[in-house]
Amino acid sequence: MNRDIFENKHYQDKVKKQLKIFFAIAFGLNYLMGLGIYYGKSNGVDVNMFPVFQMMTPALGVMVAFMWTDWDKVPKFSFVIYTIVSFVMGVLSIASLFVKNFPVNNVMNITLIVSTILFLIGIKVDKKQKRYLFSLNRGSVKKVTLIVILFLCLYFLRIAVAVIPTEGIDVFISYFTLQKLIFAFILVPNFFLVFIPFLGEEYGWRYFLQPIMQKRYGMVKGILLLGLIWGVWHLPLNLFYYSAENTGFLSLVNQIGVCLAYSIMFGFAYAYSKSIWAPVMMHYFNNNLILFFATNFDSSVIENQVYSWQMVAINIVSVLLIYGGFIFSKYIRREEFRIETPHERLEEDILSEVEV
């Protein structure tokens, strides 16, 4: 029996439809919300809810696509809950532009916690087989833990390599205050309360798009093209949120280089662990540990950054040196380690039922 769904016209049409829905939501909605950031910034409004919602759009695109084409097969509770909480986050983001004295941080934190808890309940309620088919199962805790620890070691190594040669080892050590260490420790349990936007990105890029890109374009080229797509996806944030005036293009160049490196690292982690939770946790720590090396615990440290060509070049070279080496791993280069596409998983499940 032919199991290559990409040679079957029915599945080719389905995949094309799902890809159109995915890109329309992940890119279209994300870019539209970029206009909201621009408006808010121009009027001195706190726009911190917008990036959180934008992070949720890739997974939203995946879930809407599968609910549209394969409603009977999807884990309904978790998918519907995610769709609803994404809608709520989007509405609140827009409301923050026009409601006077809108308590952005309080509303955002409460919404994140409630959304994550509801999604966890949805996963628990859904059938085990559906959780597995759509990569929402736990996977190997040992492998996930090992790869996350490896990533954390490399993360701190990257910071050390950047800081010590220019500012000295004393400056690097000075970051490790009791307050910062407590903050880092709290990040671990905090993950289970606020992971939903990080799942939002990784479910779209790693679970859905990575195996499709690798199947169509080859293992290595697929990973690199994914990194490019992922980088360009950040365009509204690069232009209107991360960068100071007139440095948006440099911010985008930096973003693409960083996303290429992380696409390799996160892609390796997903293929090695076979669990979406590995890249989700890595993405979470990557974003939140920025505050460990900041002078204050304010998310504004990532806003209005001034970029230079020298800074961008050094940053891209450093992330590629630290994470890019995983491109030579068998999990990235060899076809037998490619993660199945979502459609292959569903097809195999259907075939197993027929064969029984």
Coordinates of C-alpha atoms in Angstrom, one line a residue:
M1 CA 0.0 0.0 0.0
N2 CA 1.4 3.4 -1.0
R3 CA 1.9 5.5 2.1
D4 CA 3.6 8.4 0.4
I5 CA 0.8 10.9 0.8
F6 CA 2.6 13.6 -1.2
E7 CA 2.1 11.4 -4.3
N8 CA -1.6 11.2 -3.6
K9 CA -3.6 14.1 -5.2
H10 CA -6.2 14.1 -2.4
Y11 CA -3.5 14.7 0.2
Q12 CA -1.6 17.1 -2.0
D13 CA -4.7 19.3 -2.2
K14 CA -5.3 19.0 1.5
V15 CA -1.7 20.0 2.3
K16 CA -1.9 22.9 0.0
K17 CA -5.1 24.1 1.6
Q18 CA -3.7 23.7 5.1
L19 CA -0.5 25.6 4.1
K20 CA -2.6 28.5 2.7
I21 CA -4.6 28.7 5.9
F22 CA -1.4 28.5 8.0
F23 CA 0.4 31.2 6.2
A24 CA -2.7 33.4 5.9
I25 CA -3.0 33.4 9.7
A26 CA 0.6 33.1 10.8
F27 CA 1.8 35.8 8.5
G28 CA -1.3 37.8 7.6
L29 CA -2.7 38.2 11.1
N30 CA 0.8 38.8 12.5
Y31 CA 1.6 41.5 10.0
L32 CA -1.8 43.2 10.5
M33 CA -1.1 43.3 14.3
G34 CA 2.2 45.0 13.4
L35 CA 0.1 48.0 12.3
G36 CA -1.3 48.0 15.8
I37 CA 2.2 48.1 17.3
Y38 CA 3.1 51.0 15.0
Y39 CA -0.1 52.9 16.0
G40 CA 0.5 52.3 19.7
K41 CA 4.2 53.3 19.6
S42 CA 3.3 56.5 17.6
N43 CA 0.8 57.4 20.3
G44 CA 2.9 56.5 23.4
V45 CA 0.8 53.4 24.2
D46 CA 2.1 50.3 25.9
V47 CA 2.0 47.6 23.2
N48 CA 3.5 44.7 25.2
M49 CA 0.5 42.5 24.6
F50 CA 0.9 42.5 20.8
P51 CA 4.1 40.4 20.6
V52 CA 2.5 37.8 22.9
F53 CA -0.5 37.4 20.6
Q54 CA 1.7 37.4 17.5
M55 CA 3.7 34.5 19.0
M56 CA 0.4 32.6 19.2
T57 CA -0.5 33.0 15.5
P58 CA 1.6 30.1 14.0
A59 CA -0.1 27.5 16.2
L60 CA -3.4 29.2 15.6
G61 CA -2.8 28.8 11.8
V62 CA -2.0 25.1 12.3
M63 CA -5.1 24.4 14.4
V64 CA -7.5 26.3 12.3
A65 CA -6.2 24.5 9.2
F66 CA -6.7 21.1 10.7
M67 CA -10.0 21.9 12.2
W68 CA -11.1 23.1 8.8
T69 CA -9.9 19.9 6.9
D70 CA -9.8 17.1 9.6
W71 CA -12.3 18.1 12.3
D72 CA -13.0 14.5 13.2
K73 CA -9.4 13.7 13.8
V74 CA -8.2 16.7 15.8
P75 CA -7.9 16.9 19.6
K76 CA -11.0 19.1 19.9
F77 CA -10.7 20.3 23.4
S78 CA -7.2 21.6 23.2
F79 CA -7.5 23.0 19.7
V80 CA -10.8 24.8 20.4
I81 CA -9.5 26.2 23.7
Y82 CA -6.3 27.5 22.0
T83 CA -8.4 29.1 19.3
I84 CA -10.6 30.9 21.9
V85 CA -7.8 32.1 24.1
S86 CA -5.9 33.3 21.0
F87 CA -9.0 35.3 20.0
V88 CA -9.3 36.8 23.5
M89 CA -5.6 37.7 23.6
G90 CA -6.0 39.4 20.2
V91 CA -9.0 41.4 21.3
L92 CA -7.3 42.5 24.5
S93 CA -4.3 43.6 22.5
I94 CA -6.4 45.8 20.3
A95 CA -8.3 47.1 23.4
S96 CA -5.1 48.1 25.0
L97 CA -4.7 50.7 22.2
F98 CA -7.9 52.6 22.9
V99 CA -8.9 52.0 26.6
K100 CA -7.4 54.7 28.8
N101 CA -5.1 53.5 31.6
F102 CA -5.4 49.9 30.4
P103 CA -3.4 47.7 32.9
V104 CA -1.5 45.9 30.2
N105 CA 0.9 43.9 32.3
N106 CA -1.7 42.7 34.8
V107 CA -4.2 41.8 32.1
M108 CA -1.5 40.1 30.0
N109 CA -0.2 38.0 32.9
I110 CA -3.6 36.9 34.1
T111 CA -4.6 36.0 30.5
L112 CA -1.4 34.0 30.0
I113 CA -1.9 32.0 33.2
V114 CA -5.6 31.3 32.6
S115 CA -5.0 30.4 28.9
T116 CA -2.2 28.0 29.7
I117 CA -4.1 26.3 32.5
L118 CA -7.2 25.9 30.3
F119 CA -5.0 24.5 27.5
L120 CA -3.4 22.0 29.9
I121 CA -6.9 20.9 30.9
G122 CA -7.8 20.5 27.2
I123 CA -4.8 18.3 26.6
K124 CA -5.7 16.2 29.5
V125 CA -9.3 15.8 28.4
D126 CA -8.4 14.9 24.8
K127 CA -7.8 11.2 24.0
K128 CA -4.3 9.9 24.3
Q129 CA -4.1 8.8 20.7
K130 CA -5.1 12.2 19.4
R131 CA -2.5 13.9 21.7
Y132 CA 0.1 11.6 20.1
L133 CA -1.1 12.1 16.5
F134 CA -0.8 15.9 17.0
S135 CA 2.4 15.9 19.0
L136 CA 0.8 17.2 22.2
N137 CA 2.0 14.1 24.1
R138 CA 4.7 14.4 26.8
G139 CA 7.3 12.4 25.0
S140 CA 10.5 11.2 26.6
V141 CA 11.1 13.3 29.8
K142 CA 14.7 12.1 29.9
K143 CA 15.5 13.3 26.4
V144 CA 13.6 16.6 26.8
T145 CA 15.5 17.3 30.0
L146 CA 18.9 16.4 28.5
I147 CA 18.5 18.6 25.4
V148 CA 17.1 21.5 27.4
I149 CA 20.1 21.3 29.8
L150 CA 22.5 21.2 26.9
F151 CA 20.8 24.3 25.4
L152 CA 21.1 26.2 28.7
C153 CA 24.8 25.4 28.9
L154 CA 25.3 26.7 25.4
Y155 CA 23.2 29.7 26.1
F156 CA 25.4 30.7 29.0
L157 CA 28.5 29.9 27.0
R158 CA 27.3 32.3 24.3
I159 CA 26.9 35.1 26.7
A160 CA 30.2 34.4 28.3
V161 CA 32.0 34.4 24.9
A162 CA 30.3 37.8 24.1
V163 CA 31.0 39.4 27.5
I164 CA 34.3 38.2 28.8
P165 CA 36.6 39.2 25.9
T166 CA 35.3 42.8 25.9
E167 CA 34.2 43.5 29.4
G168 CA 36.1 41.0 31.5
I169 CA 35.2 37.9 33.6
D170 CA 34.2 40.1 36.6
V171 CA 31.4 41.6 34.7
F172 CA 30.1 38.2 33.6
I173 CA 30.3 36.9 37.2
S174 CA 28.5 40.0 38.5
Y175 CA 25.3 38.9 36.8
F176 CA 25.0 35.9 39.1
T177 CA 23.5 37.8 42.1
L178 CA 21.2 36.0 44.5
Q179 CA 18.2 37.9 43.0
K180 CA 19.1 36.7 39.5
L181 CA 19.6 33.1 40.7
I182 CA 16.2 33.1 42.4
F183 CA 14.7 34.5 39.2
A184 CA 16.3 31.7 37.2
F185 CA 15.1 29.0 39.6
I186 CA 11.5 30.4 39.5
L187 CA 11.5 30.2 35.7
V188 CA 11.3 26.4 35.9
P189 CA 7.9 26.1 37.6
N190 CA 6.7 29.3 36.0
F191 CA 7.0 27.6 32.6
F192 CA 3.9 25.5 33.3
L193 CA 1.8 28.6 33.9
V194 CA 2.8 30.7 30.9
F195 CA 4.1 28.4 28.1
I196 CA 1.3 29.0 25.7
P197 CA 2.8 31.7 23.5
F198 CA 6.0 29.6 23.2
L199 CA 4.0 26.6 22.2
G200 CA 2.3 29.0 19.8
E201 CA 5.5 29.6 17.8
E202 CA 7.1 26.1 18.1
Y203 CA 3.9 24.2 17.2
G204 CA 3.7 26.2 13.9
W205 CA 7.4 26.1 13.0
R206 CA 8.7 22.8 14.4
Y207 CA 5.6 20.5 14.6
F208 CA 4.0 21.7 11.3
L209 CA 6.4 23.4 9.0
Q210 CA 9.7 21.8 9.7
P211 CA 8.9 18.2 8.6
I212 CA 7.0 19.5 5.6
M213 CA 10.0 21.7 4.5
Q214 CA 12.4 18.8 5.1
K215 CA 10.4 16.4 3.1
R216 CA 10.0 18.7 0.2
Y217 CA 13.4 20.4 0.1
G218 CA 15.7 17.9 1.8
M219 CA 16.9 17.7 5.4
V220 CA 19.4 20.5 5.6
K221 CA 17.9 22.9 3.0
G222 CA 14.5 22.4 4.7
I223 CA 15.9 23.5 8.1
L224 CA 17.6 26.5 6.6
L225 CA 14.6 27.6 4.6
L226 CA 12.5 27.3 7.7
G227 CA 14.9 29.6 9.5
L228 CA 14.6 32.2 6.8
I229 CA 10.8 32.0 6.9
W230 CA 10.8 32.2 10.6
G231 CA 13.1 35.3 10.5
V232 CA 11.0 37.2 8.0
W233 CA 7.9 36.4 10.1
H234 CA 9.4 38.7 12.7
L235 CA 9.4 41.7 10.4
P236 CA 6.7 43.8 12.2
L237 CA 8.4 43.3 15.5
N238 CA 11.8 44.2 14.0
L239 CA 10.5 47.4 12.4
F240 CA 8.2 48.6 15.2
Y241 CA 9.1 47.0 18.4
Y242 CA 12.6 45.7 18.8
S243 CA 14.5 48.4 17.1
A244 CA 15.1 52.1 17.5
E245 CA 14.2 54.5 14.7
N246 CA 16.1 53.8 11.5
T247 CA 17.6 50.5 12.6
G248 CA 14.7 48.3 11.6
F249 CA 16.5 46.7 8.6
L250 CA 19.5 45.8 10.8
S251 CA 17.2 44.3 13.3
L252 CA 15.7 42.1 10.6
V253 CA 19.1 41.0 9.3
N254 CA 20.0 40.1 12.9
Q255 CA 16.7 38.3 13.3
I256 CA 17.2 36.2 10.2
G257 CA 20.7 35.2 11.3
V258 CA 19.6 34.3 14.8
C259 CA 16.6 32.3 13.4
L260 CA 18.8 30.4 11.1
A261 CA 20.9 29.3 14.1
Y262 CA 18.0 28.5 16.3
S263 CA 16.2 26.7 13.5
I264 CA 19.2 24.3 13.4
M265 CA 19.3 24.0 17.2
F266 CA 15.6 23.7 17.8
G267 CA 15.2 21.4 14.8
F268 CA 17.9 19.1 16.2
A269 CA 16.2 19.2 19.6
Y270 CA 12.8 18.2 18.1
A271 CA 14.3 15.4 16.0
Y272 CA 16.4 14.1 18.9
S273 CA 13.6 14.2 21.5
K274 CA 10.6 13.6 19.2
S275 CA 8.8 15.9 21.6
I276 CA 7.5 19.4 20.7
W277 CA 8.0 20.3 24.4
A278 CA 11.8 20.4 24.0
P279 CA 11.9 23.4 21.6
V280 CA 9.0 25.0 23.5
M281 CA 11.0 24.9 26.7
M282 CA 14.2 26.1 24.9
H283 CA 12.3 29.0 23.3
Y284 CA 10.8 29.9 26.7
F285 CA 14.2 29.9 28.5
N286 CA 15.9 31.7 25.6
N287 CA 13.4 34.6 25.8
N288 CA 13.2 34.9 29.5
L289 CA 16.8 34.5 30.4
I290 CA 17.4 37.8 28.6
L291 CA 16.3 39.4 31.9
F292 CA 19.1 37.5 33.7
F293 CA 21.7 39.5 31.9
A294 CA 19.7 42.8 32.0
T295 CA 20.1 45.6 34.5
N296 CA 16.4 45.4 35.4
F297 CA 13.5 42.9 35.2
D298 CA 11.6 44.9 32.7
S299 CA 10.5 43.5 29.3
S300 CA 11.3 46.9 27.8
V301 CA 15.0 45.8 27.6
I302 CA 14.1 44.2 24.2
E303 CA 12.4 47.4 22.9
N304 CA 13.9 50.2 20.9
Q305 CA 17.3 48.7 20.6
V306 CA 20.0 50.5 18.6
Y307 CA 21.7 48.1 16.1
S308 CA 24.9 48.5 14.2
W309 CA 26.5 46.4 11.4
Q310 CA 29.3 45.4 13.8
M311 CA 26.9 44.4 16.5
V312 CA 24.8 42.4 14.1
A313 CA 27.8 40.7 12.5
I314 CA 29.2 39.6 15.9
N315 CA 25.9 38.4 17.1
I316 CA 25.2 36.3 14.0
V317 CA 28.6 34.8 14.0
S318 CA 28.4 33.9 17.7
V319 CA 25.0 32.2 17.5
L320 CA 26.0 30.3 14.3
L321 CA 29.3 29.1 16.0
I322 CA 27.5 28.0 19.2
Y323 CA 24.3 26.4 17.6
G324 CA 25.1 26.0 14.0
G325 CA 27.4 23.0 14.5
F326 CA 24.3 20.9 15.0
I327 CA 23.7 21.0 11.3
F328 CA 26.3 18.2 11.0
S329 CA 24.3 16.0 13.3
K330 CA 22.7 12.9 11.9
Y331 CA 19.3 14.2 13.3
I332 CA 19.5 17.1 10.9
R333 CA 21.2 15.4 7.9
R334 CA 19.9 11.9 7.6
E335 CA 16.4 11.2 6.2
E336 CA 15.7 8.3 8.7
F337 CA 15.7 10.8 11.5
R338 CA 13.2 13.2 9.9
I339 CA 10.1 13.8 12.0
E340 CA 7.0 12.6 10.3
T341 CA 4.8 15.3 8.8
P342 CA 1.4 15.8 10.5
H343 CA -0.2 14.3 7.4
E344 CA 2.0 11.2 7.5
R345 CA 1.0 10.6 11.1
L346 CA -2.7 10.9 10.3
E347 CA -2.3 8.6 7.3
E348 CA -0.5 6.0 9.2
D349 CA -3.2 6.0 11.9
I350 CA -5.8 5.6 9.2
L351 CA -3.9 2.7 7.5
S352 CA -3.4 0.9 10.8
E353 CA -7.1 1.0 11.4
V354 CA -7.8 -0.4 7.9
E355 CA -5.1 -3.1 8.3
V356 CA -6.6 -4.2 11.6

